[in-house]
Amino acid sequence: MAYSNFTLATVREKFKLETFRSVGSFSEIEPVTPSAELTKVLPRKVALAAAIGTEKARSELIVADVMFELYEHFNERISLFSGVEFNIDVEQDLTGVCDFIVSLSPEQFYIEAPVIVLVEVKKEDPVQGFGQCVAEMIAAQRFNAEKGNDIACVYGVATTGTEWKFLKLEGNQLQLDMAIYSIAQCDKILGILSSMVKQKA
């Protein structure tokens, strides 16, 4: 089994997670104004991705632009990976390809701890990505610990490109924010992502 085979139910059971649901737990975070370039092209890319209707189009035309904006916001002090293998523990089924990974290390040629944000893109309902995303978050937690770079929290994002949901893992405590953030709130999405990156060890 790999990340993509996990459901929220199976990942909770396998890794003994305590799950808490909230609504709007990230809502008080200050927004980050997107660049003029992103503001100009994003609506057209959202429309094109919707017309194409595939997960790949949503990932390449919407999510990649938002993640690159995050990368630029931190002046390349973080690293961003897309579509890379992140094989951490074969026996625990923590293997597979992650849509997007953000590390607090500026090293861009390979993934270096601490991994802080995992992003999973789905075609329709972002909730469908919860299981896979949580499994990737657990892998990141273990990867960070093995590298001696423990951080308090690992974050996850499940998104269709147009709808974004955020997750937080601290120890075995999993928090699911059931609020939906629309891509029309791009400044809010960038603010939440930025707050995740700013976390200190």
XYZ file of C-alpha atoms in Angstrom:
201
model
C 0.000 0.000 0.000
C 1.123 3.586 -0.618
C -0.076 7.051 0.409
C -2.771 7.030 -2.254
C -4.360 3.884 -0.804
C -5.069 5.415 2.595
C -8.472 6.743 3.563
C -8.981 8.952 6.583
C -10.435 5.962 8.439
C -7.546 3.610 7.653
C -4.799 6.130 8.402
C -6.408 7.040 11.738
C -6.679 3.391 12.728
C -3.219 2.341 11.554
C -1.361 5.193 13.251
C -3.656 5.606 16.291
C -4.478 9.242 15.642
C -6.789 11.327 17.785
C -8.835 13.485 15.452
C -10.396 16.841 16.198
C -12.636 18.766 13.835
C -12.842 22.524 13.887
C -14.351 25.210 11.702
C -12.249 28.221 10.832
C -9.271 27.474 13.083
C -7.065 29.253 10.534
C -9.548 32.064 9.923
C -7.840 34.630 12.178
C -4.542 34.446 10.312
C -3.557 37.626 8.508
C -3.838 37.453 4.707
C -0.853 37.942 2.427
C -1.468 40.069 -0.660
C -0.593 38.127 -3.823
C 1.662 39.675 -6.413
C 0.198 41.723 -9.251
C 1.304 38.990 -11.650
C -0.593 36.244 -9.831
C -3.643 38.465 -9.388
C -3.695 39.064 -13.135
C -3.255 35.499 -14.418
C -4.941 33.398 -11.731
C -8.598 34.004 -12.742
C -7.823 33.003 -16.334
C -5.955 29.907 -15.204
C -8.785 28.926 -12.847
C -11.250 29.195 -15.746
C -8.996 27.113 -18.015
C -8.427 24.437 -15.376
C -12.178 24.203 -14.792
C -12.787 23.822 -18.519
C -10.149 21.082 -18.841
C -11.575 19.406 -15.767
C -8.631 17.187 -14.819
C -6.648 16.867 -11.609
C -3.444 17.496 -13.553
C -4.742 20.782 -14.978
C -5.813 21.988 -11.544
C -2.422 21.085 -10.132
C -0.399 22.731 -12.897
C -2.515 25.822 -13.547
C -3.736 26.760 -10.067
C -1.953 25.010 -7.214
C 1.528 25.302 -8.707
C 1.076 29.064 -9.127
C -0.035 29.496 -5.512
C 2.856 27.376 -4.222
C 5.355 29.275 -6.350
C 3.957 32.518 -4.957
C 4.633 31.146 -1.457
C 8.171 30.236 -2.512
C 8.755 33.746 -3.855
C 7.236 35.317 -0.737
C 10.019 33.801 1.345
C 12.735 34.919 -1.079
C 13.760 31.335 -1.832
C 14.573 30.628 1.846
C 12.393 27.528 1.605
C 12.346 24.703 -0.923
C 9.415 23.506 -3.021
C 9.024 20.078 -4.627
C 6.334 18.823 -6.981
C 5.537 15.251 -7.999
C 8.482 13.700 -6.151
C 8.808 10.335 -4.443
C 8.860 10.518 -0.666
C 9.556 6.956 0.474
C 9.980 6.924 4.239
C 8.856 3.554 5.621
C 7.981 0.665 3.303
C 6.805 -1.588 6.160
C 4.319 1.067 7.291
C 3.199 1.826 3.708
C 4.568 5.359 3.906
C 5.721 5.465 0.305
C 4.678 7.140 -2.907
C 4.628 10.400 -4.787
C 3.557 13.673 -3.163
C 1.911 16.402 -5.211
C 3.745 19.224 -3.400
C 6.197 19.333 -0.506
C 7.479 22.437 1.271
C 10.634 22.237 3.385
C 12.004 24.916 5.677
C 15.442 24.183 4.229
C 16.562 26.248 1.211
C 18.186 23.125 -0.327
C 16.437 22.638 -3.662
C 18.275 19.656 -5.154
C 16.926 17.108 -2.668
C 14.397 17.018 0.162
C 15.970 18.070 3.431
C 14.365 18.255 6.880
C 12.287 19.807 8.191
C 9.416 19.102 5.837
C 6.585 21.353 6.976
C 3.686 21.297 4.457
C 2.279 18.506 2.274
C -0.235 19.385 -0.443
C -2.554 16.863 -2.048
C -4.566 17.840 -5.134
C -7.880 16.207 -5.993
C -10.192 16.672 -8.971
C -13.439 17.219 -7.079
C -13.929 17.077 -3.291
C -10.811 18.008 -1.272
C -12.006 15.712 1.550
C -11.158 12.805 -0.770
C -7.507 13.748 -0.256
C -7.556 13.662 3.550
C -6.354 10.073 3.974
C -3.491 10.402 1.528
C -2.503 13.809 2.865
C -2.461 12.630 6.496
C -0.316 9.617 5.584
C 2.155 11.992 3.925
C 2.120 14.203 7.032
C 2.971 11.205 9.227
C 5.820 10.348 6.851
C 7.103 13.925 7.106
C 6.885 13.783 10.902
C 9.015 10.629 10.905
C 11.424 11.977 8.300
C 12.009 15.105 10.393
C 12.562 13.050 13.557
C 15.034 10.712 11.836
C 17.009 13.715 10.640
C 17.062 15.172 14.156
C 15.010 18.152 13.066
C 11.797 17.759 15.007
C 9.312 20.590 14.741
C 6.127 20.960 16.723
C 3.658 20.623 13.846
C 3.394 19.326 10.321
C 0.670 20.777 8.124
C -1.350 19.419 5.254
C -3.468 20.854 2.477
C -6.162 19.045 0.529
C -7.335 21.045 -2.440
C -9.125 20.953 -5.760
C -7.314 24.132 -6.709
C -10.505 26.126 -6.280
C -11.332 24.806 -2.781
C -8.697 24.501 -0.047
C -8.854 22.679 3.302
C -6.109 22.691 5.934
C -4.879 20.056 8.397
C -2.482 20.094 11.337
C -0.614 17.176 12.933
C 1.064 17.543 16.325
C 2.241 14.276 17.841
C -0.727 11.956 17.315
C -3.225 14.836 17.448
C -4.781 15.493 14.053
C -6.817 18.651 13.550
C -9.087 18.989 10.520
C -10.331 22.468 9.717
C -13.644 21.859 7.991
C -13.840 25.415 6.666
C -13.491 25.725 2.897
C -11.252 28.487 1.593
C -12.011 29.482 -1.992
C -9.273 30.405 -4.468
C -11.087 33.760 -4.637
C -9.589 34.190 -1.133
C -6.086 33.689 -2.492
C -4.697 36.255 -0.045
C -6.145 34.248 2.854
C -4.760 30.981 1.472
C -1.320 32.564 1.114
C -1.586 33.925 4.647
C -2.352 30.485 6.067
C 0.454 28.837 4.096
C 2.862 31.580 5.199
C 1.934 31.073 8.853
C 2.748 27.372 8.490
C 6.164 28.143 7.046
C 6.912 30.649 9.823
C 6.581 27.936 12.478
C 9.717 27.616 14.571
C 11.182 24.449 16.026
